[in-house]
Amino acid sequence: MSKPAVLKLDDKEFEFPTIEGVEDEKAVDFRTLRSVSGYVSFDEGYGNTGSCQSEITFIDGEIGILRYRGIPIEQLAEKSDFLESSYMILYGDLPNQTQLDAFRASIRDNTPVSPLMGAALKGFPSDSPPMGMLGAMLSALSCYSPELATNDRAKDLENFDQAASTAIAQTATAAALAYRVTKGLEGNQPDPSLSFHDNFLHMMFSEPGKAYEAIPEVSRALDLMLLLHADHEQNCSTSTVRMVASGGANLFASVAAGVGALWGPAHGGANMAVIKMLEEIKASGDDGSKFIEEAKSGKRLMGFGHRVYKNFDPRAKIIGQACDNLLNKLDIDDPCLDIARHLEQAALADDYFISRNLYPNVDFYSGIVLRALGIPADMFTVMFAIGRMPGWVANWREIAMHPKMKINRPRQIYQGPALRDYVPLESRT
Ligand code: SDX
């Protein structure tokens, strides 16, 4: 146990206990700060603030470590698959054969969505953004399965297994249906004989009389992509899920909020922004050299930089390798990959990026892989959401099971107008 922290304020000294994590992370426990000192801490963007103590995922941004429940992402990428890792993220340990079979069966059985959801999706315009449709449908799960979304914490925890399988499975089904709506196509019924990732590709791409034919390299690449996105500590969207859950809201309402948070280009929207950036560079005839200079004076090199990783994002290394393997196997010559490689090499040798610890993150190559899988760019962030769902669900459960769960309610420092009186309309200029 490290020594207490001493804070000197207005000639008074205040002692605060410290907290140490399993991996020697340290925190000052400020939970009494305002009551004993009248001060609040200020940390805009929360870059120096721990919002919770969690047992799910560990990241060390300085040396590029990512572990789900203690197991390194490199081992999981090589030896596990999305559903097995999802089980571990949800329940804490790798499943035995019985548990894994039961979990896979539960995902399979919960893959079909309510026919009402299919009808609701058809009510959206064909040019609707798939992320908007997905967020609406995840929230609507509380309408199609109200027994899993009572906002009675004990009941919602009692039904957690079913709710978790429903959220993980039906995010993929709703995503495929949303895609079909944007293409003006009828939806495909799930095929229970297929694996999770092959069923998704079937629901996306099968046509009447021409079922989607799984290609092993494509199936493995998709499963790997989902596994690598499955959780990532207290990122913007996961923190949003916890914020909503802390008020006692059900799982579906909480993960629907996570979709909204993930949508932005600084977060889950970056994979789409990377492809858009690469396409613009290609169209301009630049090999990336000109863009690198622009990225040093205002433009953002999308897919580079990270709030936590000040070294390589370990997922970027794994996805970068999978990208090479997949494009070679499929004999795809994607000029955007050449430009991405050029940007990476140039940035990693440039002091602007080095001095700011800007390295490729998970989004830098994921768009190229997704495009090679035949996934359209406006579905890239949806793919991120399908992958991240187990992490969001596990974080909801961690909040719901917290013995002293408190609603998250940050403070602020007010900088608006000082006290003043109401001015009648006739007296205003
Ligand atoms: C994800 O949190 C997570 O875990 C997220 C995620 C997950 O799995 O959930 O890992 C997924 O969101 C990955 C990040 C995807 N976003 C992008 O790739 C968008 C491009 N990256 C940036 O917008 C940025 O790097 C952030 C938002 C990711 C991180 O920003 P920070 O840490 O707040 O850094 P900053 O904005 O304070 O910038 C510090 C400096 C600035 O320059 P100076 O003011 O010091 O001169 O670095 C510069 C920035 O201008 N900078 C960049 C840059 N990112 C930061 N310059 C050029 N290109 C970039 N990408």
Tab-separated table of C-alpha atoms and ligand atoms in Angstrom:
chain	number	residue	atom	x	y	z
A	1	MET	CA	0.000	0.000	0.000
A	2	SER	CA	1.664	3.292	-1.051
A	3	LYS	CA	1.777	6.257	1.331
A	4	PRO	CA	-1.182	8.687	1.354
A	5	ALA	CA	-1.054	11.741	-0.892
A	6	VAL	CA	-0.801	15.117	0.822
A	7	LEU	CA	-2.413	18.116	-0.878
A	8	LYS	CA	-1.672	21.616	0.365
A	9	LEU	CA	-4.534	24.069	-0.247
A	10	ASP	CA	-5.017	27.545	1.281
A	11	ASP	CA	-2.339	26.808	3.885
A	12	LYS	CA	-4.120	23.610	4.930
A	13	GLU	CA	-2.879	20.087	4.281
A	14	PHE	CA	-5.220	17.293	3.242
A	15	GLU	CA	-4.337	13.620	3.107
A	16	PHE	CA	-5.862	11.291	0.557
A	17	PRO	CA	-5.405	7.517	0.343
A	18	THR	CA	-3.882	6.036	-2.800
A	19	ILE	CA	-5.006	3.027	-4.809
A	20	GLU	CA	-2.685	0.578	-6.553
A	21	GLY	CA	-3.742	-1.684	-9.410
A	22	VAL	CA	-2.652	-5.225	-10.191
A	23	GLU	CA	-0.185	-3.847	-12.747
A	24	ASP	CA	1.156	-1.135	-10.398
A	25	GLU	CA	-1.050	1.631	-11.763
A	26	LYS	CA	-1.420	4.233	-9.047
A	27	ALA	CA	-4.236	6.665	-8.244
A	28	VAL	CA	-4.993	9.257	-5.623
A	29	ASP	CA	-8.403	8.484	-4.159
A	30	PHE	CA	-10.142	11.870	-4.352
A	31	ARG	CA	-13.602	10.657	-3.364
A	32	THR	CA	-13.601	12.960	-0.294
A	33	LEU	CA	-11.827	15.926	-1.949
A	34	ARG	CA	-14.842	18.277	-2.170
A	35	SER	CA	-16.271	17.441	1.237
A	36	VAL	CA	-12.984	18.045	3.085
A	37	SER	CA	-11.526	20.900	0.996
A	38	GLY	CA	-14.352	22.516	-0.965
A	39	TYR	CA	-12.334	21.963	-4.146
A	40	VAL	CA	-13.099	19.648	-7.054
A	41	SER	CA	-10.424	18.225	-9.355
A	42	PHE	CA	-10.436	19.501	-12.945
A	43	ASP	CA	-9.326	17.185	-15.752
A	44	GLU	CA	-11.032	18.131	-19.022
A	45	GLY	CA	-11.112	15.025	-21.244
A	46	TYR	CA	-10.437	12.770	-18.235
A	47	GLY	CA	-6.911	11.940	-19.461
A	48	ASN	CA	-5.654	11.821	-15.868
A	49	THR	CA	-8.783	10.537	-14.152
A	50	GLY	CA	-9.736	6.974	-13.276
A	51	SER	CA	-13.528	6.621	-13.486
A	52	CYS	CA	-13.658	3.121	-12.051
A	53	GLN	CA	-11.727	0.061	-10.961
A	54	SER	CA	-12.270	-2.641	-13.560
A	55	GLU	CA	-11.215	-6.296	-13.956
A	56	ILE	CA	-11.863	-6.657	-17.685
A	57	THR	CA	-9.080	-5.140	-19.814
A	58	PHE	CA	-5.584	-3.859	-19.099
A	59	ILE	CA	-3.716	-1.461	-21.382
A	60	ASP	CA	-0.198	-0.125	-20.941
A	61	GLY	CA	0.046	2.664	-23.492
A	62	GLU	CA	3.724	3.341	-22.885
A	63	ILE	CA	4.833	-0.110	-23.983
A	64	GLY	CA	1.858	-1.146	-26.111
A	65	ILE	CA	0.249	-3.851	-23.955
A	66	LEU	CA	-3.384	-4.962	-24.350
A	67	ARG	CA	-4.803	-7.895	-22.348
A	68	TYR	CA	-8.358	-9.193	-22.018
A	69	ARG	CA	-8.794	-10.618	-18.484
A	70	GLY	CA	-4.979	-10.878	-18.225
A	71	ILE	CA	-4.358	-12.715	-21.505
A	72	PRO	CA	-2.220	-10.822	-24.090
A	73	ILE	CA	-4.034	-9.820	-27.264
A	74	GLU	CA	-1.251	-11.438	-29.310
A	75	GLN	CA	-2.034	-14.887	-27.824
A	76	LEU	CA	-5.783	-14.435	-28.255
A	77	ALA	CA	-5.336	-13.293	-31.862
A	78	GLU	CA	-3.298	-16.431	-32.574
A	79	LYS	CA	-5.180	-19.048	-30.542
A	80	SER	CA	-8.702	-17.831	-29.743
A	81	ASP	CA	-11.707	-16.620	-31.695
A	82	PHE	CA	-14.244	-13.827	-31.278
A	83	LEU	CA	-16.906	-15.810	-29.416
A	84	GLU	CA	-14.496	-17.599	-27.084
A	85	SER	CA	-12.815	-14.290	-26.191
A	86	SER	CA	-16.224	-12.650	-25.850
A	87	TYR	CA	-17.239	-15.289	-23.288
A	88	MET	CA	-14.073	-14.587	-21.312
A	89	ILE	CA	-14.609	-10.814	-21.474
A	90	LEU	CA	-18.170	-11.273	-20.218
A	91	TYR	CA	-17.616	-13.878	-17.489
A	92	GLY	CA	-13.940	-13.533	-16.503
A	93	ASP	CA	-12.323	-16.793	-17.635
A	94	LEU	CA	-11.864	-18.826	-20.787
A	95	PRO	CA	-14.841	-21.221	-21.121
A	96	ASN	CA	-14.560	-25.003	-20.872
A	97	GLN	CA	-16.032	-26.999	-23.745
A	98	THR	CA	-19.496	-27.205	-22.172
A	99	GLN	CA	-19.612	-23.475	-21.457
A	100	LEU	CA	-18.322	-22.609	-24.929
A	101	ASP	CA	-20.830	-24.893	-26.654
A	102	ALA	CA	-23.678	-23.405	-24.603
A	103	PHE	CA	-22.552	-19.851	-25.344
A	104	ARG	CA	-22.257	-20.516	-29.068
A	105	ALA	CA	-25.711	-22.128	-29.044
A	106	SER	CA	-27.155	-19.139	-27.210
A	107	ILE	CA	-25.648	-16.749	-29.763
A	108	ARG	CA	-26.972	-18.919	-32.589
A	109	ASP	CA	-30.457	-19.162	-31.075
A	110	ASN	CA	-30.628	-15.414	-30.458
A	111	THR	CA	-29.395	-14.355	-33.895
A	112	PRO	CA	-32.849	-13.942	-35.519
A	113	VAL	CA	-34.374	-10.538	-34.751
A	114	SER	CA	-38.038	-9.776	-34.184
A	115	PRO	CA	-39.911	-9.469	-37.513
A	116	LEU	CA	-40.959	-6.065	-36.140
A	117	MET	CA	-37.321	-4.965	-36.257
A	118	GLY	CA	-37.080	-5.984	-39.889
A	119	ALA	CA	-40.214	-3.936	-40.595
A	120	ALA	CA	-38.878	-0.980	-38.585
A	121	LEU	CA	-35.616	-0.991	-40.532
A	122	LYS	CA	-37.532	-0.902	-43.782
A	123	GLY	CA	-39.035	2.361	-42.562
A	124	PHE	CA	-35.672	4.107	-42.838
A	125	PRO	CA	-34.668	5.966	-46.034
A	126	SER	CA	-32.210	3.968	-48.196
A	127	ASP	CA	-29.578	6.688	-47.730
A	128	SER	CA	-29.711	6.379	-43.929
A	129	PRO	CA	-26.339	6.089	-42.134
A	130	PRO	CA	-26.065	2.463	-40.905
A	131	MET	CA	-24.753	3.645	-37.505
A	132	GLY	CA	-27.951	5.660	-37.014
A	133	MET	CA	-30.032	2.616	-37.873
A	134	LEU	CA	-27.974	0.356	-35.587
A	135	GLY	CA	-28.268	2.686	-32.590
A	136	ALA	CA	-32.027	2.930	-33.082
A	137	MET	CA	-32.391	-0.847	-33.339
A	138	LEU	CA	-30.297	-1.564	-30.243
A	139	SER	CA	-32.453	0.817	-28.240
A	140	ALA	CA	-35.526	-0.832	-29.775
A	141	LEU	CA	-34.397	-4.202	-28.359
A	142	SER	CA	-35.928	-2.932	-25.111
A	143	CYS	CA	-39.259	-2.879	-26.996
A	144	TYR	CA	-38.912	-6.278	-28.657
A	145	SER	CA	-37.550	-7.927	-25.481
A	146	PRO	CA	-38.942	-5.801	-22.632
A	147	GLU	CA	-38.481	-8.659	-20.162
A	148	LEU	CA	-34.696	-8.200	-20.610
A	149	ALA	CA	-34.854	-4.434	-20.114
A	150	THR	CA	-36.864	-3.785	-16.952
A	151	ASN	CA	-34.467	-1.263	-15.336
A	152	ASP	CA	-34.919	-3.377	-12.206
A	153	ARG	CA	-31.274	-4.170	-11.585
A	154	ALA	CA	-31.868	-7.515	-9.887
A	155	LYS	CA	-34.182	-8.670	-12.686
A	156	ASP	CA	-31.880	-7.370	-15.439
A	157	LEU	CA	-28.937	-9.193	-13.827
A	158	GLU	CA	-31.008	-12.357	-13.471
A	159	ASN	CA	-31.646	-12.220	-17.232
A	160	PHE	CA	-28.116	-11.089	-18.085
A	161	ASP	CA	-27.042	-14.201	-20.028
A	162	GLN	CA	-30.011	-13.938	-22.383
A	163	ALA	CA	-29.666	-10.161	-22.733
A	164	ALA	CA	-25.935	-10.463	-23.431
A	165	SER	CA	-26.413	-13.099	-26.143
A	166	THR	CA	-29.232	-11.053	-27.634
A	167	ALA	CA	-27.135	-7.882	-27.760
A	168	ILE	CA	-24.057	-9.588	-29.243
A	169	ALA	CA	-25.965	-11.694	-31.768
A	170	GLN	CA	-28.560	-9.179	-32.852
A	171	THR	CA	-26.101	-6.341	-33.319
A	172	ALA	CA	-24.693	-8.370	-36.209
A	173	THR	CA	-28.133	-9.271	-37.575
A	174	ALA	CA	-29.410	-5.690	-37.323
A	175	ALA	CA	-26.203	-4.477	-39.000
A	176	ALA	CA	-26.672	-6.844	-41.939
A	177	LEU	CA	-30.348	-5.881	-42.255
A	178	ALA	CA	-29.434	-2.183	-42.182
A	179	TYR	CA	-26.931	-2.767	-44.972
A	180	ARG	CA	-29.550	-4.587	-47.056
A	181	VAL	CA	-32.016	-1.707	-46.552
A	182	THR	CA	-29.433	0.822	-47.788
A	183	LYS	CA	-28.974	-1.328	-50.910
A	184	GLY	CA	-32.732	-1.725	-51.450
A	185	LEU	CA	-32.395	-5.473	-50.905
A	186	GLU	CA	-34.509	-7.923	-48.940
A	187	GLY	CA	-32.936	-9.181	-45.728
A	188	ASN	CA	-31.475	-12.692	-45.450
A	189	GLN	CA	-32.626	-15.039	-42.725
A	190	PRO	CA	-29.781	-16.247	-40.479
A	191	ASP	CA	-28.431	-19.730	-41.227
A	192	PRO	CA	-27.984	-21.569	-37.894
A	193	SER	CA	-25.559	-24.013	-39.508
A	194	LEU	CA	-22.974	-21.243	-40.008
A	195	SER	CA	-20.401	-19.804	-37.603
A	196	PHE	CA	-21.037	-16.324	-36.192
A	197	HIS	CA	-18.809	-14.544	-38.710
A	198	ASP	CA	-19.891	-16.632	-41.716
A	199	ASN	CA	-23.533	-16.115	-40.773
A	200	PHE	CA	-22.926	-12.371	-40.758
A	201	LEU	CA	-21.338	-12.485	-44.220
A	202	HIS	CA	-24.236	-14.682	-45.402
A	203	MET	CA	-26.809	-12.185	-44.041
A	204	MET	CA	-24.887	-9.375	-45.729
A	205	PHE	CA	-24.126	-10.847	-49.131
A	206	SER	CA	-26.276	-13.881	-49.996
A	207	GLU	CA	-28.628	-13.314	-52.909
A	208	PRO	CA	-31.711	-15.273	-53.968
A	209	GLY	CA	-30.442	-18.500	-55.537
A	210	LYS	CA	-26.812	-17.589	-54.824
A	211	ALA	CA	-25.812	-18.202	-51.229
A	212	TYR	CA	-22.661	-16.461	-49.998
A	213	GLU	CA	-19.721	-18.842	-50.243
A	214	ALA	CA	-17.373	-18.571	-47.270
A	215	ILE	CA	-13.680	-18.144	-48.090
A	216	PRO	CA	-11.573	-19.414	-45.148
A	217	GLU	CA	-9.109	-16.510	-45.276
A	218	VAL	CA	-11.961	-13.991	-45.310
A	219	SER	CA	-13.772	-15.726	-42.441
A	220	ARG	CA	-10.608	-15.804	-40.322
A	221	ALA	CA	-9.790	-12.151	-41.088
A	222	LEU	CA	-13.290	-11.029	-40.087
A	223	ASP	CA	-13.222	-13.076	-36.888
A	224	LEU	CA	-9.809	-11.599	-36.051
A	225	MET	CA	-11.054	-8.055	-36.684
A	226	LEU	CA	-13.980	-8.576	-34.304
A	227	LEU	CA	-11.745	-10.154	-31.649
A	228	LEU	CA	-9.276	-7.258	-31.783
A	229	HIS	CA	-12.077	-4.735	-31.233
A	230	ALA	CA	-13.819	-6.654	-28.440
A	231	ASP	CA	-12.809	-4.367	-25.560
A	232	HIS	CA	-10.444	-1.545	-24.816
A	233	GLU	CA	-10.688	-0.261	-21.234
A	234	GLN	CA	-12.450	3.066	-20.625
A	235	ASN	CA	-12.513	4.496	-24.169
A	236	CYS	CA	-15.088	7.114	-25.106
A	237	SER	CA	-17.893	4.683	-25.999
A	238	THR	CA	-17.308	2.227	-23.158
A	239	SER	CA	-17.239	5.085	-20.658
A	240	THR	CA	-20.544	6.224	-22.166
A	241	VAL	CA	-22.041	2.766	-21.641
A	242	ARG	CA	-20.925	2.873	-17.989
A	243	MET	CA	-22.291	6.397	-17.565
A	244	VAL	CA	-25.741	5.309	-18.788
A	245	ALA	CA	-25.610	2.044	-16.819
A	246	SER	CA	-24.768	3.912	-13.614
A	247	GLY	CA	-28.237	5.427	-13.646
A	248	GLY	CA	-29.759	1.958	-13.542
A	249	ALA	CA	-30.632	1.855	-17.248
A	250	ASN	CA	-30.949	-1.535	-18.893
A	251	LEU	CA	-28.315	-3.163	-21.073
A	252	PHE	CA	-29.913	-2.254	-24.413
A	253	ALA	CA	-30.310	1.443	-23.557
A	254	SER	CA	-26.684	1.513	-22.393
A	255	VAL	CA	-25.127	-0.113	-25.466
A	256	ALA	CA	-27.312	2.004	-27.760
A	257	ALA	CA	-25.657	5.046	-26.154
A	258	GLY	CA	-22.291	3.421	-26.817
A	259	VAL	CA	-23.123	3.325	-30.543
A	260	GLY	CA	-23.690	7.060	-30.515
A	261	ALA	CA	-20.366	7.697	-28.800
A	262	LEU	CA	-18.481	5.363	-31.167
A	263	TRP	CA	-19.821	7.124	-34.266
A	264	GLY	CA	-17.503	10.153	-34.133
A	265	PRO	CA	-14.442	10.377	-36.457
A	266	ALA	CA	-12.061	10.803	-33.498
A	267	HIS	CA	-13.202	7.414	-32.152
A	268	GLY	CA	-14.864	4.576	-34.036
A	269	GLY	CA	-15.485	6.651	-37.133
A	270	ALA	CA	-11.725	6.819	-37.745
A	271	ASN	CA	-11.649	3.612	-39.815
A	272	MET	CA	-14.003	5.226	-42.347
A	273	ALA	CA	-11.999	8.464	-42.166
A	274	VAL	CA	-8.764	6.537	-42.907
A	275	ILE	CA	-10.137	5.053	-46.111
A	276	LYS	CA	-11.555	8.446	-47.142
A	277	MET	CA	-8.120	9.983	-46.484
A	278	LEU	CA	-6.313	7.260	-48.480
A	279	GLU	CA	-8.759	7.562	-51.367
A	280	GLU	CA	-8.305	11.356	-51.469
A	281	ILE	CA	-4.513	10.964	-51.446
A	282	LYS	CA	-4.744	8.404	-54.255
A	283	ALA	CA	-7.085	10.616	-56.311
A	284	SER	CA	-4.702	13.558	-55.928
A	285	GLY	CA	-1.824	11.537	-57.375
A	286	ASP	CA	0.155	11.986	-54.169
A	287	ASP	CA	2.003	8.918	-52.842
A	288	GLY	CA	1.468	10.240	-49.339
A	289	SER	CA	4.548	12.437	-49.155
A	290	LYS	CA	2.576	15.654	-49.627
A	291	PHE	CA	-0.115	14.607	-47.185
A	292	ILE	CA	2.448	13.872	-44.471
A	293	GLU	CA	3.561	17.501	-44.654
A	294	GLU	CA	-0.061	18.679	-44.481
A	295	ALA	CA	-0.662	16.434	-41.456
A	296	LYS	CA	2.068	18.365	-39.655
A	297	SER	CA	0.284	21.673	-40.058
A	298	GLY	CA	-3.350	21.151	-39.164
A	299	LYS	CA	-4.630	18.117	-41.079
A	300	ARG	CA	-5.006	14.873	-39.111
A	301	LEU	CA	-3.295	11.679	-40.246
A	302	MET	CA	-6.333	9.535	-39.526
A	303	GLY	CA	-5.550	6.175	-37.965
A	304	PHE	CA	-2.545	7.696	-36.211
A	305	GLY	CA	-2.278	8.750	-32.580
A	306	HIS	CA	-4.083	7.563	-29.491
A	307	ARG	CA	-5.093	9.024	-26.144
A	308	VAL	CA	-3.484	6.074	-24.318
A	309	TYR	CA	-1.001	4.351	-26.643
A	310	LYS	CA	2.158	6.450	-26.815
A	311	ASN	CA	3.775	3.525	-28.603
A	312	PHE	CA	2.476	1.120	-31.237
A	313	ASP	CA	-1.152	0.048	-30.766
A	314	PRO	CA	-0.588	-3.745	-30.552
A	315	ARG	CA	-3.769	-4.269	-32.556
A	316	ALA	CA	-2.360	-2.195	-35.434
A	317	LYS	CA	0.612	-4.548	-35.704
A	318	ILE	CA	-1.670	-7.603	-35.815
A	319	ILE	CA	-4.122	-6.036	-38.285
A	320	GLY	CA	-1.253	-4.769	-40.455
A	321	GLN	CA	0.074	-8.327	-40.789
A	322	ALA	CA	-3.418	-9.750	-41.404
A	323	CYS	CA	-3.892	-7.102	-44.083
A	324	ASP	CA	-0.784	-8.237	-45.958
A	325	ASN	CA	-1.778	-11.909	-45.648
A	326	LEU	CA	-5.367	-11.346	-46.768
A	327	LEU	CA	-4.567	-9.186	-49.770
A	328	ASN	CA	-1.886	-11.678	-50.868
A	329	LYS	CA	-4.271	-14.644	-50.438
A	330	LEU	CA	-7.038	-12.869	-52.332
A	331	ASP	CA	-4.545	-11.561	-54.877
A	332	ILE	CA	-5.831	-8.006	-54.326
A	333	ASP	CA	-3.602	-5.141	-55.340
A	334	ASP	CA	-4.973	-2.196	-53.349
A	335	PRO	CA	-3.100	1.057	-54.073
A	336	CYS	CA	-4.463	2.393	-50.761
A	337	LEU	CA	-2.364	-0.220	-48.978
A	338	ASP	CA	0.755	1.046	-50.741
A	339	ILE	CA	-0.126	4.613	-49.711
A	340	ALA	CA	-0.835	3.471	-46.129
A	341	ARG	CA	2.541	1.742	-45.937
A	342	HIS	CA	4.246	4.859	-47.309
A	343	LEU	CA	2.457	7.086	-44.773
A	344	GLU	CA	3.406	4.744	-41.931
A	345	GLN	CA	7.074	4.608	-42.917
A	346	ALA	CA	7.253	8.375	-43.457
A	347	ALA	CA	5.472	9.223	-40.198
A	348	LEU	CA	7.547	6.795	-38.126
A	349	ALA	CA	10.692	8.552	-39.360
A	350	ASP	CA	9.397	12.102	-38.909
A	351	ASP	CA	10.106	14.049	-35.739
A	352	TYR	CA	6.679	15.712	-35.762
A	353	PHE	CA	5.014	12.334	-35.197
A	354	ILE	CA	7.796	10.824	-33.099
A	355	SER	CA	7.909	13.794	-30.711
A	356	ARG	CA	4.141	13.554	-30.238
A	357	ASN	CA	4.171	9.765	-29.828
A	358	LEU	CA	1.928	9.345	-32.841
A	359	TYR	CA	1.865	5.742	-34.050
A	360	PRO	CA	-0.646	3.743	-36.117
A	361	ASN	CA	-3.725	2.729	-34.137
A	362	VAL	CA	-6.269	-0.027	-34.662
A	363	ASP	CA	-8.059	1.970	-37.350
A	364	PHE	CA	-5.105	2.559	-39.649
A	365	TYR	CA	-5.300	-0.776	-41.468
A	366	SER	CA	-8.732	-2.031	-40.463
A	367	GLY	CA	-10.462	-0.137	-43.260
A	368	ILE	CA	-8.263	-1.795	-45.888
A	369	VAL	CA	-9.023	-5.239	-44.434
A	370	LEU	CA	-12.760	-4.521	-44.276
A	371	ARG	CA	-12.756	-3.312	-47.854
A	372	ALA	CA	-10.957	-6.500	-48.945
A	373	LEU	CA	-13.774	-8.415	-47.171
A	374	GLY	CA	-16.267	-6.587	-49.375
A	375	ILE	CA	-17.619	-4.446	-46.528
A	376	PRO	CA	-18.563	-0.946	-47.771
A	377	ALA	CA	-16.989	2.066	-46.006
A	378	ASP	CA	-20.259	3.296	-44.474
A	379	MET	CA	-20.393	-0.034	-42.598
A	380	PHE	CA	-16.871	0.180	-41.145
A	381	THR	CA	-17.881	1.781	-37.845
A	382	VAL	CA	-20.789	-0.648	-37.616
A	383	MET	CA	-18.194	-3.452	-37.810
A	384	PHE	CA	-16.354	-1.788	-34.937
A	385	ALA	CA	-19.608	-1.802	-32.931
A	386	ILE	CA	-20.200	-5.509	-33.611
A	387	GLY	CA	-16.686	-6.212	-32.325
A	388	ARG	CA	-16.940	-3.901	-29.304
A	389	MET	CA	-20.308	-5.212	-28.126
A	390	PRO	CA	-18.883	-7.849	-25.710
A	391	GLY	CA	-16.768	-5.165	-24.046
A	392	TRP	CA	-19.704	-2.798	-23.668
A	393	VAL	CA	-21.875	-5.630	-22.269
A	394	ALA	CA	-19.167	-6.699	-19.813
A	395	ASN	CA	-18.754	-3.119	-18.589
A	396	TRP	CA	-22.520	-2.781	-18.128
A	397	ARG	CA	-22.448	-5.983	-16.031
A	398	GLU	CA	-19.524	-4.702	-13.949
A	399	ILE	CA	-21.494	-1.568	-13.087
A	400	ALA	CA	-24.737	-3.508	-12.474
A	401	MET	CA	-22.989	-5.947	-10.124
A	402	HIS	CA	-21.137	-3.208	-8.224
A	403	PRO	CA	-22.196	-3.543	-4.552
A	404	LYS	CA	-22.144	0.217	-4.019
A	405	MET	CA	-22.983	1.394	-7.524
A	406	LYS	CA	-23.394	5.174	-7.621
A	407	ILE	CA	-24.764	7.239	-10.468
A	408	ASN	CA	-21.912	8.912	-12.359
A	409	ARG	CA	-22.249	12.651	-11.887
A	410	PRO	CA	-19.123	14.752	-12.648
A	411	ARG	CA	-18.865	18.321	-11.294
A	412	GLN	CA	-17.864	21.460	-13.250
A	413	ILE	CA	-16.363	24.884	-12.831
A	414	TYR	CA	-18.964	27.509	-13.812
A	415	GLN	CA	-17.609	30.297	-16.045
A	416	GLY	CA	-20.908	31.834	-17.216
A	417	PRO	CA	-22.549	35.180	-16.295
A	418	ALA	CA	-22.539	36.164	-12.605
A	419	LEU	CA	-25.860	36.766	-10.809
A	420	ARG	CA	-28.145	39.121	-12.782
A	421	ASP	CA	-31.909	39.924	-12.994
A	422	TYR	CA	-34.501	39.059	-15.622
A	423	VAL	CA	-34.951	41.830	-18.232
A	424	PRO	CA	-38.521	42.309	-19.505
A	425	LEU	CA	-38.890	41.912	-23.286
A	426	GLU	CA	-39.870	45.520	-23.825
A	427	SER	CA	-36.668	46.657	-22.118
A	428	ARG	CA	-34.351	44.607	-24.281
A	429	THR	CA	-32.515	46.211	-27.210
B	1	SDX	C1	-9.942	4.703	-31.317
B	1	SDX	O1	-9.601	5.310	-26.466
B	1	SDX	C2	-9.570	4.211	-27.129
B	1	SDX	O2	-9.192	3.211	-26.620
B	1	SDX	C3	-10.079	4.306	-28.533
B	1	SDX	C4	-9.893	3.071	-29.403
B	1	SDX	C5	-10.735	1.925	-28.936
B	1	SDX	O3	-10.372	0.769	-29.229
B	1	SDX	O4	-11.804	2.180	-28.342
B	1	SDX	O5	-8.535	2.688	-29.426
B	1	SDX	C6	-10.334	3.357	-30.845
B	1	SDX	O6	-10.702	5.621	-31.161
B	1	SDX	C7	-8.569	4.912	-31.907
B	1	SDX	C8	-8.302	6.395	-32.314
B	1	SDX	C9	-8.953	6.622	-33.671
B	1	SDX	N1	-8.889	8.038	-34.047
B	1	SDX	C10	-8.085	8.473	-35.033
B	1	SDX	O7	-7.273	7.755	-35.624
B	1	SDX	C11	-8.282	9.943	-35.378
B	1	SDX	C12	-6.899	10.591	-35.552
B	1	SDX	N2	-6.255	10.652	-34.217
B	1	SDX	C13	-6.454	11.859	-33.470
B	1	SDX	O8	-7.560	12.627	-33.685
B	1	SDX	C14	-5.887	11.815	-32.054
B	1	SDX	O9	-4.657	11.224	-32.133
B	1	SDX	C15	-6.705	11.146	-30.979
B	1	SDX	C16	-8.044	11.754	-30.859
B	1	SDX	C17	-6.839	9.683	-31.238
B	1	SDX	C18	-5.952	11.309	-29.662
B	1	SDX	O10	-5.820	12.653	-29.462
B	1	SDX	P1	-5.105	13.231	-28.120
B	1	SDX	O11	-4.376	12.194	-27.383
B	1	SDX	O12	-6.146	14.013	-27.409
B	1	SDX	O13	-3.999	14.108	-28.725
B	1	SDX	P2	-4.196	15.614	-29.002
B	1	SDX	O14	-5.421	15.789	-29.842
B	1	SDX	O15	-4.077	16.348	-27.711
B	1	SDX	O16	-2.903	15.930	-29.939
B	1	SDX	C19	-1.602	16.047	-29.363
B	1	SDX	C20	-0.754	16.613	-30.498
B	1	SDX	C21	-1.396	17.837	-31.158
B	1	SDX	O17	-0.370	18.620	-31.734
B	1	SDX	P3	0.195	19.907	-30.870
B	1	SDX	O18	-1.027	20.700	-30.426
B	1	SDX	O19	0.949	19.307	-29.725
B	1	SDX	O20	1.058	20.657	-31.866
B	1	SDX	O21	-0.624	15.649	-31.537
B	1	SDX	C22	-1.257	16.128	-32.708
B	1	SDX	C23	-2.177	17.243	-32.285
B	1	SDX	O22	-2.389	18.159	-33.359
B	1	SDX	N3	-1.997	15.008	-33.295
B	1	SDX	C24	-2.002	14.709	-34.586
B	1	SDX	C25	-2.779	13.551	-34.684
B	1	SDX	N4	-3.213	13.178	-33.465
B	1	SDX	C26	-2.716	14.097	-32.596
B	1	SDX	N5	-1.441	15.331	-35.662
B	1	SDX	C27	-1.676	14.743	-36.870
B	1	SDX	N6	-2.403	13.596	-37.049
B	1	SDX	C28	-2.966	12.990	-35.986
B	1	SDX	N7	-3.682	11.887	-36.153
